[in-house]
PDB file of C-alpha atoms in Angstrom:
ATOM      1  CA  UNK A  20    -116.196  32.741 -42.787  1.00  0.00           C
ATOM      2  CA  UNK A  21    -116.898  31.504 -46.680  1.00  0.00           C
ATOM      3  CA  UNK A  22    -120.241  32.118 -45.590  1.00  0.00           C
ATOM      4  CA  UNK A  23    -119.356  35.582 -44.877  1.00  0.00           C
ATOM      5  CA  UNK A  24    -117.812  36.173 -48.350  1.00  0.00           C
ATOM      6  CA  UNK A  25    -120.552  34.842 -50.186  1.00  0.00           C
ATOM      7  CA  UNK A  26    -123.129  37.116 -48.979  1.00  0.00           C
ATOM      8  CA  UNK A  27    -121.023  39.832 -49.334  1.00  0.00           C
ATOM      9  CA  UNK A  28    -120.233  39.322 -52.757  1.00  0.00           C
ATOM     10  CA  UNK A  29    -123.927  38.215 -53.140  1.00  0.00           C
ATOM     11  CA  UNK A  30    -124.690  41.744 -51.881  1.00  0.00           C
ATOM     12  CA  UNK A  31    -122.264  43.296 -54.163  1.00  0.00           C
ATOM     13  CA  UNK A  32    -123.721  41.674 -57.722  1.00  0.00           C
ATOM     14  CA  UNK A  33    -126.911  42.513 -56.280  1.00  0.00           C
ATOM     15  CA  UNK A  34    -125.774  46.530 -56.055  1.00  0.00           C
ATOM     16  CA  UNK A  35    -123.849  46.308 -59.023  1.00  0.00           C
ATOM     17  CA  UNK A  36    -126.972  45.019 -60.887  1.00  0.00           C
ATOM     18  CA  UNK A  37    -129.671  47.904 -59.258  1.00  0.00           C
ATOM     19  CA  UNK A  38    -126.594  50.302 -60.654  1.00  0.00           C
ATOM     20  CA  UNK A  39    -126.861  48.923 -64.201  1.00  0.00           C
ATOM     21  CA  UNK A  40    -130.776  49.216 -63.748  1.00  0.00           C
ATOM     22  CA  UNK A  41    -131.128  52.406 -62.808  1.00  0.00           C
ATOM     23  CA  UNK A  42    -131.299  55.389 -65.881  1.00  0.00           C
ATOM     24  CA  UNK A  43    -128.957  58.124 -65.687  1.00  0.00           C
ATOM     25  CA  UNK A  44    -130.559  60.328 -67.915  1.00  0.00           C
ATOM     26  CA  UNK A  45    -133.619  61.964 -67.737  1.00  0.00           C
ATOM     27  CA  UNK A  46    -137.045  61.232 -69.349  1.00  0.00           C
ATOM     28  CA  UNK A  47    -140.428  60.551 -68.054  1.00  0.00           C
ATOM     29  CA  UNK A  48    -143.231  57.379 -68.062  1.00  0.00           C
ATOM     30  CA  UNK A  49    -145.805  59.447 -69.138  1.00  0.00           C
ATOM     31  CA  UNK A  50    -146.514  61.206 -72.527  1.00  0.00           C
ATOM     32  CA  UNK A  51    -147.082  64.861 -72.868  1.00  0.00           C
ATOM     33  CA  UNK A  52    -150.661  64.739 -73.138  1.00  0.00           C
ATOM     34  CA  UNK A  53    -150.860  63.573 -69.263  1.00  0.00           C
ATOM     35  CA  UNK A  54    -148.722  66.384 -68.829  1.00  0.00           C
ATOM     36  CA  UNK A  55    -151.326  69.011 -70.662  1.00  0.00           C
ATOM     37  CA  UNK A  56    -154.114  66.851 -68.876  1.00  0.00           C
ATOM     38  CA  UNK A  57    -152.638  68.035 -65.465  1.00  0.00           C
ATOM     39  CA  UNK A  58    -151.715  71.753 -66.874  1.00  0.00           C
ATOM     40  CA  UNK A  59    -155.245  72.420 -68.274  1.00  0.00           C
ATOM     41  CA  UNK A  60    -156.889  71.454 -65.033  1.00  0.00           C
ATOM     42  CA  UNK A  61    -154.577  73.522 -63.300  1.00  0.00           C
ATOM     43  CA  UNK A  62    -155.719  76.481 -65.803  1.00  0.00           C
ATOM     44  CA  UNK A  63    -159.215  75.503 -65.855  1.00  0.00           C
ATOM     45  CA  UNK A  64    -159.653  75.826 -61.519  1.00  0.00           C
ATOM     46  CA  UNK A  65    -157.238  78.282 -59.759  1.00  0.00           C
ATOM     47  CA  UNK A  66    -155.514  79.945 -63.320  1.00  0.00           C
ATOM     48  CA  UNK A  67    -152.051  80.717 -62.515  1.00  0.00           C
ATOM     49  CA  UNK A  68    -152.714  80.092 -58.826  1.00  0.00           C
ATOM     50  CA  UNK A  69    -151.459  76.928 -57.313  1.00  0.00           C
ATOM     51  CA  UNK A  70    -153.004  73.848 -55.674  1.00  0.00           C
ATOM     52  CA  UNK A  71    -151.853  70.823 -53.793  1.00  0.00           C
ATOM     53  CA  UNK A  72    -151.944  67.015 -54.424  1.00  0.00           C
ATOM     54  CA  UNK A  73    -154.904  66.414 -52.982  1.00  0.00           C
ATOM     55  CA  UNK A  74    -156.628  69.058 -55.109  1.00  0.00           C
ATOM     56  CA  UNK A  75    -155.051  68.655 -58.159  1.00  0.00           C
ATOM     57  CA  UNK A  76    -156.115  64.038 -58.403  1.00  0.00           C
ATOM     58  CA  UNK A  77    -159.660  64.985 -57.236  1.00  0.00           C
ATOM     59  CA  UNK A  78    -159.532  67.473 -60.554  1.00  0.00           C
ATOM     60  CA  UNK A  79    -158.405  64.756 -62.527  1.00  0.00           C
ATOM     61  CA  UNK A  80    -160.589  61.841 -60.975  1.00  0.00           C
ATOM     62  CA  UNK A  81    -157.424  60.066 -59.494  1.00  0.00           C
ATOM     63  CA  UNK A  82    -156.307  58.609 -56.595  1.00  0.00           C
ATOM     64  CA  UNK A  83    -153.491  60.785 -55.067  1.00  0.00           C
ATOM     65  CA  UNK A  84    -151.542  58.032 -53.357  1.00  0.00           C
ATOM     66  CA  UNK A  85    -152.008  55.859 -56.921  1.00  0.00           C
ATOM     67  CA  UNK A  86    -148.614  55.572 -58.886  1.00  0.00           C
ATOM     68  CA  UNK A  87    -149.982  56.954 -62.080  1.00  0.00           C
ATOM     69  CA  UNK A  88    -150.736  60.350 -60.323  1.00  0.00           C
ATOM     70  CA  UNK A  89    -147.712  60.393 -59.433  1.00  0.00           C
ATOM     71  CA  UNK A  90    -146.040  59.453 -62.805  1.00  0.00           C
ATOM     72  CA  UNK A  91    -147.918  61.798 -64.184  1.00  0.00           C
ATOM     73  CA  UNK A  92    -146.704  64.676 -61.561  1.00  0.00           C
ATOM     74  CA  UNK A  93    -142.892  63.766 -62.509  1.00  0.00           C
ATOM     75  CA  UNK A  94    -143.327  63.992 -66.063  1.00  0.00           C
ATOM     76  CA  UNK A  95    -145.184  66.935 -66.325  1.00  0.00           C
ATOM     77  CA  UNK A  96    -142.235  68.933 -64.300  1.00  0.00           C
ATOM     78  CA  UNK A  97    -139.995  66.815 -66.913  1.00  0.00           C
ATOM     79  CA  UNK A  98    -141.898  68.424 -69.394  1.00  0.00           C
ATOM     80  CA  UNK A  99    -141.188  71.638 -68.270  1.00  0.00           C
ATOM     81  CA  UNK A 100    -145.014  72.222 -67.768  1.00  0.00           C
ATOM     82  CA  UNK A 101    -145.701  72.120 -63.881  1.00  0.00           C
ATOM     83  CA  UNK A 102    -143.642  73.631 -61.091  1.00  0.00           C
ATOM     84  CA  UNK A 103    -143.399  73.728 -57.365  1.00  0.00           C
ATOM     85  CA  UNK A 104    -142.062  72.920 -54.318  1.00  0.00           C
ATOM     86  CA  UNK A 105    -142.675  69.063 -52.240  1.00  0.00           C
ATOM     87  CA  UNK A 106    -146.822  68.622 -52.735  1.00  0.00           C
ATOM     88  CA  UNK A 107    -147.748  72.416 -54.357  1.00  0.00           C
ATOM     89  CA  UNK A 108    -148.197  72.938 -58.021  1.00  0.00           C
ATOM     90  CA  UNK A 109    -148.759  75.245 -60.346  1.00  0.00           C
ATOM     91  CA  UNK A 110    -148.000  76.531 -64.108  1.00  0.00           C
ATOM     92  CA  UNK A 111    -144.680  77.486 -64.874  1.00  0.00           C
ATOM     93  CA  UNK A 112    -144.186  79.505 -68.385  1.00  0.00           C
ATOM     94  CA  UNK A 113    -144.490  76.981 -70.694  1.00  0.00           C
ATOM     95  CA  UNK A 114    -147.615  76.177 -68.825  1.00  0.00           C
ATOM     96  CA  UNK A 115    -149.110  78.798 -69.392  1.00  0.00           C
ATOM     97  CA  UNK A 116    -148.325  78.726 -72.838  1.00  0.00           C
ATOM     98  CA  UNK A 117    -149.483  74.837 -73.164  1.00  0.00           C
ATOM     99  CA  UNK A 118    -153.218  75.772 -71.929  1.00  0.00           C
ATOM    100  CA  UNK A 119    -152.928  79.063 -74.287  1.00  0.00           C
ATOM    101  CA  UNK A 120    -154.816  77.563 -78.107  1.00  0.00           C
ATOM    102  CA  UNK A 121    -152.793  80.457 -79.740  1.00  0.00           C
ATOM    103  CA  UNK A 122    -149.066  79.461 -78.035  1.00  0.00           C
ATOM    104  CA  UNK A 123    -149.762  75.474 -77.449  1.00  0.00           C
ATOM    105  CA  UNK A 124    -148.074  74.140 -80.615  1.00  0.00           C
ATOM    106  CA  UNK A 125    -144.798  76.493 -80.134  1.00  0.00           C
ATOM    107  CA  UNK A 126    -145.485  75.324 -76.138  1.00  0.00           C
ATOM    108  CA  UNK A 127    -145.644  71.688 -76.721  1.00  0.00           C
ATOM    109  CA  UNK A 128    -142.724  71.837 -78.972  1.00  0.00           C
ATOM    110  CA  UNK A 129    -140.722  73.081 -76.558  1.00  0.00           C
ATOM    111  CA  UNK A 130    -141.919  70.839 -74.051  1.00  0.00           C
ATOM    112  CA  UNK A 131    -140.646  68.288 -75.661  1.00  0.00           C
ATOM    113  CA  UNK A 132    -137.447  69.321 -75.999  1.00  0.00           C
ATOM    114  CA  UNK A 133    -137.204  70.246 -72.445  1.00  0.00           C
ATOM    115  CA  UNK A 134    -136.888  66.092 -72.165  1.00  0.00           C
ATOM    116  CA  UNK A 135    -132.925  65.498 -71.818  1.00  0.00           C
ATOM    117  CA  UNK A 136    -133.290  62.067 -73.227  1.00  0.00           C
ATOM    118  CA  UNK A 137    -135.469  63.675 -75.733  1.00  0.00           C
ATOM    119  CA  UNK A 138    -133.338  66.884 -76.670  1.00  0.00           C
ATOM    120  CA  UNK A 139    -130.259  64.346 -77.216  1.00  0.00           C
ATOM    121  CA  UNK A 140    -131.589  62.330 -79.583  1.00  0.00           C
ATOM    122  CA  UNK A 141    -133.170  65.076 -81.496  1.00  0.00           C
ATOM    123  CA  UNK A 142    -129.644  66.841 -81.612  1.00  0.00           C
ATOM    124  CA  UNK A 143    -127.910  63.644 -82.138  1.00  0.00           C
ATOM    125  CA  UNK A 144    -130.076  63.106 -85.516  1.00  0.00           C
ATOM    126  CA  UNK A 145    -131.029  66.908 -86.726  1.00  0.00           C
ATOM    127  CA  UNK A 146    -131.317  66.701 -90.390  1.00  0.00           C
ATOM    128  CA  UNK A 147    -131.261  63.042 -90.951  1.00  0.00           C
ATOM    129  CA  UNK A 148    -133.285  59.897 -89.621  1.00  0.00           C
ATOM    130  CA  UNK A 149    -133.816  57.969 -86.807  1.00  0.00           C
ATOM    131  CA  UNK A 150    -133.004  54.445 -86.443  1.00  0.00           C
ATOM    132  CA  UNK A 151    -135.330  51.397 -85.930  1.00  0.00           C
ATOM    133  CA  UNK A 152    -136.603  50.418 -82.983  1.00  0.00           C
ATOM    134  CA  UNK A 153    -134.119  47.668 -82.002  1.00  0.00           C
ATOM    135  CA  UNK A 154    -131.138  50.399 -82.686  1.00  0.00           C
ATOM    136  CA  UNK A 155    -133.194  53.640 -81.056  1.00  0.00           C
ATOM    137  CA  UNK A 156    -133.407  51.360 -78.114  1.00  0.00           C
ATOM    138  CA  UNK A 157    -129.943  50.470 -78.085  1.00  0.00           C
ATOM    139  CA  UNK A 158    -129.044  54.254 -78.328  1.00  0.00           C
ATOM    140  CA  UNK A 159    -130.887  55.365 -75.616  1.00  0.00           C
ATOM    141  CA  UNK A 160    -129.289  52.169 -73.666  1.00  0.00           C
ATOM    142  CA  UNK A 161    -125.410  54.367 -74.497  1.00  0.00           C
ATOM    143  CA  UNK A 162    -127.464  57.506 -73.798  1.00  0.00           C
ATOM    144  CA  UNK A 163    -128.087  56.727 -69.804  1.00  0.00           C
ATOM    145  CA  UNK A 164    -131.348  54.533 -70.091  1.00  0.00           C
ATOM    146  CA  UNK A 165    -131.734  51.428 -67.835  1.00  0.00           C
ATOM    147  CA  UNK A 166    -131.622  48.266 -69.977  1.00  0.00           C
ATOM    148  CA  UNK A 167    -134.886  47.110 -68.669  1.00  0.00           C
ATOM    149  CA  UNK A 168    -136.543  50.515 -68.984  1.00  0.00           C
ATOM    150  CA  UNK A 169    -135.189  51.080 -72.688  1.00  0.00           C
ATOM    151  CA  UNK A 170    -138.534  49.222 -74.739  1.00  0.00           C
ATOM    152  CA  UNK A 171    -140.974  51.703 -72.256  1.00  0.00           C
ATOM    153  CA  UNK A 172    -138.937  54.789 -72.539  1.00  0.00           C
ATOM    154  CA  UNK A 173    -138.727  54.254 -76.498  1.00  0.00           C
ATOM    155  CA  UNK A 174    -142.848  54.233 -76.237  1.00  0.00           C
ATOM    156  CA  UNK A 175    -143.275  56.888 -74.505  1.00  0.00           C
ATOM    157  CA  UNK A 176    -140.557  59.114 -76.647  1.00  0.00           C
ATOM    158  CA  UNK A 177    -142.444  58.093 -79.805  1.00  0.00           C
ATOM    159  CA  UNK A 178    -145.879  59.211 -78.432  1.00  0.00           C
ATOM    160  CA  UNK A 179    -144.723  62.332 -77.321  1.00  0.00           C
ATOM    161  CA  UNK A 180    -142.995  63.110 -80.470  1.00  0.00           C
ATOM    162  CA  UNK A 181    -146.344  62.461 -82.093  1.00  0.00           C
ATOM    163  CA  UNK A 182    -148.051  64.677 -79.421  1.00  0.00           C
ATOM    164  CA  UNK A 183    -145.352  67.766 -80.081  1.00  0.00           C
ATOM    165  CA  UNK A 184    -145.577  67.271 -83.783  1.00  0.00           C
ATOM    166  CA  UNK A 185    -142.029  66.390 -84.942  1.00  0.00           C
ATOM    167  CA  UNK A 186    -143.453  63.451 -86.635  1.00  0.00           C
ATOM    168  CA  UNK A 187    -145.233  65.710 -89.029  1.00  0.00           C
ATOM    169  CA  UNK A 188    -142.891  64.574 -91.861  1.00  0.00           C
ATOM    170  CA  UNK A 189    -143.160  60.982 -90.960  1.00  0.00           C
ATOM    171  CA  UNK A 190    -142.103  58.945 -88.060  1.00  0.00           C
ATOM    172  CA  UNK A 191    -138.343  58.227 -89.482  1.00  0.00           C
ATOM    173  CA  UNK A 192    -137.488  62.028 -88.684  1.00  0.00           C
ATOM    174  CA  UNK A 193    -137.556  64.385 -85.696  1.00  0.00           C
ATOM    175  CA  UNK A 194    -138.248  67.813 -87.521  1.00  0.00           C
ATOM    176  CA  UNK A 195    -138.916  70.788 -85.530  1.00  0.00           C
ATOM    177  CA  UNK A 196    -142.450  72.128 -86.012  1.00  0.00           C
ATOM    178  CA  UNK A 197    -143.176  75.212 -87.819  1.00  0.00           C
ATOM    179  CA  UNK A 198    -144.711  78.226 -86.056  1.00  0.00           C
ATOM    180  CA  UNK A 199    -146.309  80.350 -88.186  1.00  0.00           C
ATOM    181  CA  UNK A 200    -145.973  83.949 -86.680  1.00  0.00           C
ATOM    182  CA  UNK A 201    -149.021  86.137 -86.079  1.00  0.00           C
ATOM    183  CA  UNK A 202    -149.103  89.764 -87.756  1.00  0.00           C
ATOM    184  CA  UNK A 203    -147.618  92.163 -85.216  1.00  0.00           C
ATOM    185  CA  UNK A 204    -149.867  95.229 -84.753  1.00  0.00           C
ATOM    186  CA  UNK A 205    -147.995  97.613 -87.326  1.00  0.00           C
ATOM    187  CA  UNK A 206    -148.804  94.828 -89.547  1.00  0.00           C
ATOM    188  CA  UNK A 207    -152.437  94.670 -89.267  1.00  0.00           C
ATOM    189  CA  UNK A 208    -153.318  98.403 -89.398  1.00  0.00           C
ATOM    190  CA  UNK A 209    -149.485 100.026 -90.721  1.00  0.00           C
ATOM    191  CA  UNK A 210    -151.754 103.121 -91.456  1.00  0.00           C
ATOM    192  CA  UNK A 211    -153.330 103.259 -87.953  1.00  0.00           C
ATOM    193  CA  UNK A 212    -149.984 103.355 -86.285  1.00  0.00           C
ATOM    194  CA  UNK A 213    -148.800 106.377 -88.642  1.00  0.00           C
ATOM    195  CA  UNK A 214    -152.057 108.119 -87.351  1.00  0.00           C
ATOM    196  CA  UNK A 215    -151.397 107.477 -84.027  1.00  0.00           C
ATOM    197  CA  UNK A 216    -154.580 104.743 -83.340  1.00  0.00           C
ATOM    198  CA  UNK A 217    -156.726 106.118 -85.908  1.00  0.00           C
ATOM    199  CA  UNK A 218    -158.849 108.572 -83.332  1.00  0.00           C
ATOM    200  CA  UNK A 219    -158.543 112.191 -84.686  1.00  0.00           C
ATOM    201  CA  UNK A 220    -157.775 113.372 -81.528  1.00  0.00           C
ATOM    202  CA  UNK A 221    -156.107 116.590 -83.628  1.00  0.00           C
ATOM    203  CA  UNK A 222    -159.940 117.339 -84.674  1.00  0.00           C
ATOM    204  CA  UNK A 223    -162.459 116.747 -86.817  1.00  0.00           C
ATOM    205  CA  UNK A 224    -165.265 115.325 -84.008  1.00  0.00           C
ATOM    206  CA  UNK A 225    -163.389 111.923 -83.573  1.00  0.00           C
ATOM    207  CA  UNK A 226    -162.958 110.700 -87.147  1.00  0.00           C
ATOM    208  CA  UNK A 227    -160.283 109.147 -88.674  1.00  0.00           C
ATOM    209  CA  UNK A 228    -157.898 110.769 -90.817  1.00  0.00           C
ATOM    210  CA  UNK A 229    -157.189 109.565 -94.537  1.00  0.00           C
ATOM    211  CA  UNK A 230    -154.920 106.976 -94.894  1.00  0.00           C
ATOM    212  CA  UNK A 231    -151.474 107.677 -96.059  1.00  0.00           C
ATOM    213  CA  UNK A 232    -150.134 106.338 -99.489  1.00  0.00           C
ATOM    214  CA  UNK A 233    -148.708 103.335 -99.319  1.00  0.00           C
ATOM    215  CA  UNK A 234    -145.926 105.178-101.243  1.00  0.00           C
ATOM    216  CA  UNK A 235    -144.917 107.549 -98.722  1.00  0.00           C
ATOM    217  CA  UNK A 236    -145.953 104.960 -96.061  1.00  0.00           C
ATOM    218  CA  UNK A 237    -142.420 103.422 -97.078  1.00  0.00           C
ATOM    219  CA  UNK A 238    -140.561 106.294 -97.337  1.00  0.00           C
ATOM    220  CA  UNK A 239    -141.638 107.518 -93.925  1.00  0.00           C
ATOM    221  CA  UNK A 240    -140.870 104.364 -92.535  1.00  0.00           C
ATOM    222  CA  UNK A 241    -137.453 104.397 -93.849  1.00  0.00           C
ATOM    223  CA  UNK A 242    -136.363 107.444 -91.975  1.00  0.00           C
ATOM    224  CA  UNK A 243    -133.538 106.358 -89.336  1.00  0.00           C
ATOM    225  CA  UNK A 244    -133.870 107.451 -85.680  1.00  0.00           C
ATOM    226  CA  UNK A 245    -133.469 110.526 -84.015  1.00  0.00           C
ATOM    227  CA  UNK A 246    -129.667 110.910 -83.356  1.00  0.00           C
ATOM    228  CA  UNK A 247    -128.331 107.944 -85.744  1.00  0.00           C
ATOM    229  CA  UNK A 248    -126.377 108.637 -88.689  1.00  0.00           C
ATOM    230  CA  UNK A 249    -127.380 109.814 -91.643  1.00  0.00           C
ATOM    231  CA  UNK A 250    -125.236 109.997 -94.687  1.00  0.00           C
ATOM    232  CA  UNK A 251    -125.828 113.410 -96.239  1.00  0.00           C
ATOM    233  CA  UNK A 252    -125.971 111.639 -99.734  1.00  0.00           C
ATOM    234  CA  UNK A 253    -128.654 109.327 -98.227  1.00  0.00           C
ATOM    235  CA  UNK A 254    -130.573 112.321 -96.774  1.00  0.00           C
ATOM    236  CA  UNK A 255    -130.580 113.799-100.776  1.00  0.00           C
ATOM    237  CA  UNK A 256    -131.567 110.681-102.142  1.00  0.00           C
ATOM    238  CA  UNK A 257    -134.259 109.902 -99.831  1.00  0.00           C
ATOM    239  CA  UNK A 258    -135.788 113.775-100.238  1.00  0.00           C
ATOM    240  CA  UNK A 259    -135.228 113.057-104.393  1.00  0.00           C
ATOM    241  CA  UNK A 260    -137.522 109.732-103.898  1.00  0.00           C
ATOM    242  CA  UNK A 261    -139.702 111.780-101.926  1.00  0.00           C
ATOM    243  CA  UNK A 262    -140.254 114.441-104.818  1.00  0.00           C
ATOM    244  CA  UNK A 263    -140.518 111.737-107.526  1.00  0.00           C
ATOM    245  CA  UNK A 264    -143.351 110.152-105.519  1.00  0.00           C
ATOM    246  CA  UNK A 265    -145.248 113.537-104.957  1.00  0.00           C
ATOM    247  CA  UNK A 266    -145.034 113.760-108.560  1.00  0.00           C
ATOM    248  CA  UNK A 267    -146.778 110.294-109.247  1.00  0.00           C
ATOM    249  CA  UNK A 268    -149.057 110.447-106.622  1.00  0.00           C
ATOM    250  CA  UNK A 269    -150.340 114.199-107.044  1.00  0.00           C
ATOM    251  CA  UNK A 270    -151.745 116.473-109.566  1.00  0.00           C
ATOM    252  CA  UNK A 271    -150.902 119.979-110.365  1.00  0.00           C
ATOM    253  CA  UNK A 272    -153.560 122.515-109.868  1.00  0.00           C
ATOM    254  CA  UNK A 273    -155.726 123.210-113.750  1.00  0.00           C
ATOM    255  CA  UNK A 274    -154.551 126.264-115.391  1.00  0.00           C
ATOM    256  CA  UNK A 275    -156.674 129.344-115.007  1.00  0.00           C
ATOM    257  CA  UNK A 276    -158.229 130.774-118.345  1.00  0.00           C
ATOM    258  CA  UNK A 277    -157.223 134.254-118.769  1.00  0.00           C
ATOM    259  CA  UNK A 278    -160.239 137.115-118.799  1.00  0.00           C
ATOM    260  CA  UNK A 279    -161.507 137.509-122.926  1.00  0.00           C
ATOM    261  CA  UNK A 280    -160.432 140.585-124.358  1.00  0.00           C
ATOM    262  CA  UNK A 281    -162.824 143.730-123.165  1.00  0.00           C
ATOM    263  CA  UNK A 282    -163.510 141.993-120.143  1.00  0.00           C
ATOM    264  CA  UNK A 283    -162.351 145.052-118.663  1.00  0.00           C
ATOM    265  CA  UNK A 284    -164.424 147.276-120.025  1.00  0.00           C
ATOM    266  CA  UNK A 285    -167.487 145.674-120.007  1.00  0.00           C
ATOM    267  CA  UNK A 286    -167.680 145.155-116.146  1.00  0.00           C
ATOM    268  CA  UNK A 287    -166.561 148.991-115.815  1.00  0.00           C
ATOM    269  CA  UNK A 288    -169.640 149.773-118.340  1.00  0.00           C
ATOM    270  CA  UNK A 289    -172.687 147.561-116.686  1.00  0.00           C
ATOM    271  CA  UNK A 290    -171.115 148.492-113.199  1.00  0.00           C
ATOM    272  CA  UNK A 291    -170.217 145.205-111.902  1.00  0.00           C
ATOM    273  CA  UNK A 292    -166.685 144.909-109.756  1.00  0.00           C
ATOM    274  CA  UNK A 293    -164.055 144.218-111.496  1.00  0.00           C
ATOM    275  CA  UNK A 294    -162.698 140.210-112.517  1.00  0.00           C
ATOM    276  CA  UNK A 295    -160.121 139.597-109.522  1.00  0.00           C
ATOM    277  CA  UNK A 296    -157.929 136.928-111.944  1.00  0.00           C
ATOM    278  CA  UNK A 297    -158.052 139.698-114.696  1.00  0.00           C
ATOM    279  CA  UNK A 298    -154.090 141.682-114.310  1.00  0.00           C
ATOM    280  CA  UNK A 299    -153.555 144.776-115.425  1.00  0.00           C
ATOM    281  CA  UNK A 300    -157.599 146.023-115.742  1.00  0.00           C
ATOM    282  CA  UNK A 301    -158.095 149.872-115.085  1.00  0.00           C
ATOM    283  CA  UNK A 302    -159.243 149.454-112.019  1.00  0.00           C
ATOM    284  CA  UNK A 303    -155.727 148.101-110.849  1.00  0.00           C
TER     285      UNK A 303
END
């Protein structure tokens, strides 16, 4: 009977202990180059298609039934990159985006952030610093990480934050990377779009038509949609502005010089026709 009892409460420290081991928050073992690793060969053999195991470790020189390969499968779907049902994978979105060189650093900064272990500690210190290690650790500890996976998830959060560039501004901050934003197409050619593309389809064998001035270029662009509101005081003002800037940007046409005196006559006397800017001549 006592023998009973002490397995069963043998088996019950032993539960209560795998409990307190196991993480109950999300984050991966790998970093979120492994991830990209897996994404790019993805990209690089069947595009947006998708593949299985099997395919996918001989693309990456690995042993599918080795525990890396398969570390690296669960964090790349942590990440946000890889997606798929039991052994098939393929890009999801942010894939795509990852393996793209003109999306990957808006891509892997997402990525990142698609960590929940990750995302909490980047809200829980937005605008301020993180701790040292021995306190990050114990933060992640109250944040759902496993005691004895704390020092390996730490590792693995720091490279990864390296890897998505919120260590940019040194490794005591998480700050959000900036994306600089590519010129839209009005912004590239503004005067090509006012054309409509620039082709002289109107005429003139194909050639393009003279740009606009930049001027009116802004006043045209100003001008509200069809059926919104528009203020008749705004309308006035806007076809004022419009005036002034024909003004500066156009000339008046040169005066015309008057016929000399006898003009008239002469012509009538040599027989030549008479001068058509000449006003009341004899020949009117």
């Amino acid at each position: 009977m006592e023998g009973d009892q002490a397995a069963s409460a043998n088996a019950a420290r032993k539960e209560e202990t795998q409990a307190r081991q196991r993480s109950t928050i999300g984050f991966p073992y790998a970093d979120l180059n492994t991830a990209v690793d897996l994404a790019n060969a993805i990209h690089d053999h069947v595009g947006s298609g998708d593949c299985d195991d099997d395919q996918l470790a001989a693309w990456t020189n690995q042993s599918v039934k080795s525990s890396g390969f398969r570390t690296q499968i669960y964090a790349a779907r942590m990440f946000g990159v890889l997606e798929g049902e039991g052994s098939r994978h393929r890009l999801s979105e942010l894939g795509r985006s990852i393996v793209d060189p003109n999306r990957a650093r808006e891509a892997r900064a997402k990525s990142f952030q698609m960590v929940p272990l990750y995302k909490a500690i980047f809200d829980g210190h937005r605008g301020g610093v993180i701790p040292p290690t021995a306190a990050l650790e114990r933060e992640m500890v109250g944040l759902g990480v496993a005691e004895k996976q704390k020092e390996r998830a730490r590792q693995v959060f720091e490279r990864a934050a390296e890897q998505a560039g919120y260590f940019e501004h040194g490794r005591n901050r998480l700050v959000m990377p900036g994306i600089a934003q590519g010129p839209s197409r009005e912004d590239e050619n503004p005067q090509e779009e006012l054309h409509g593309g620039g082709n002289g389809s109107g005429g003139g064998g194909g050639g393009k038509e003279p740009p606009i001035d930049p001027i009116i270029a802004g006043l045209l662009a100003r001008l509200p949609k069809s059926g919104d509101v528009w203020p008749i005081a705004e309308r006035k003002l806007w076809l004022q502005l419009l005036e002034g800037s024909f003004q500066l940007i156009y000339k008046d046409a040169p005066a015309k010089l008057s016929p000399p005196p006898g003009d008239a006559d002469y012509r009538k006397e040599h027989g030549m026709p008479p001068n058509p800017e000449a006003k009341g001549s004899i020949f009117d």
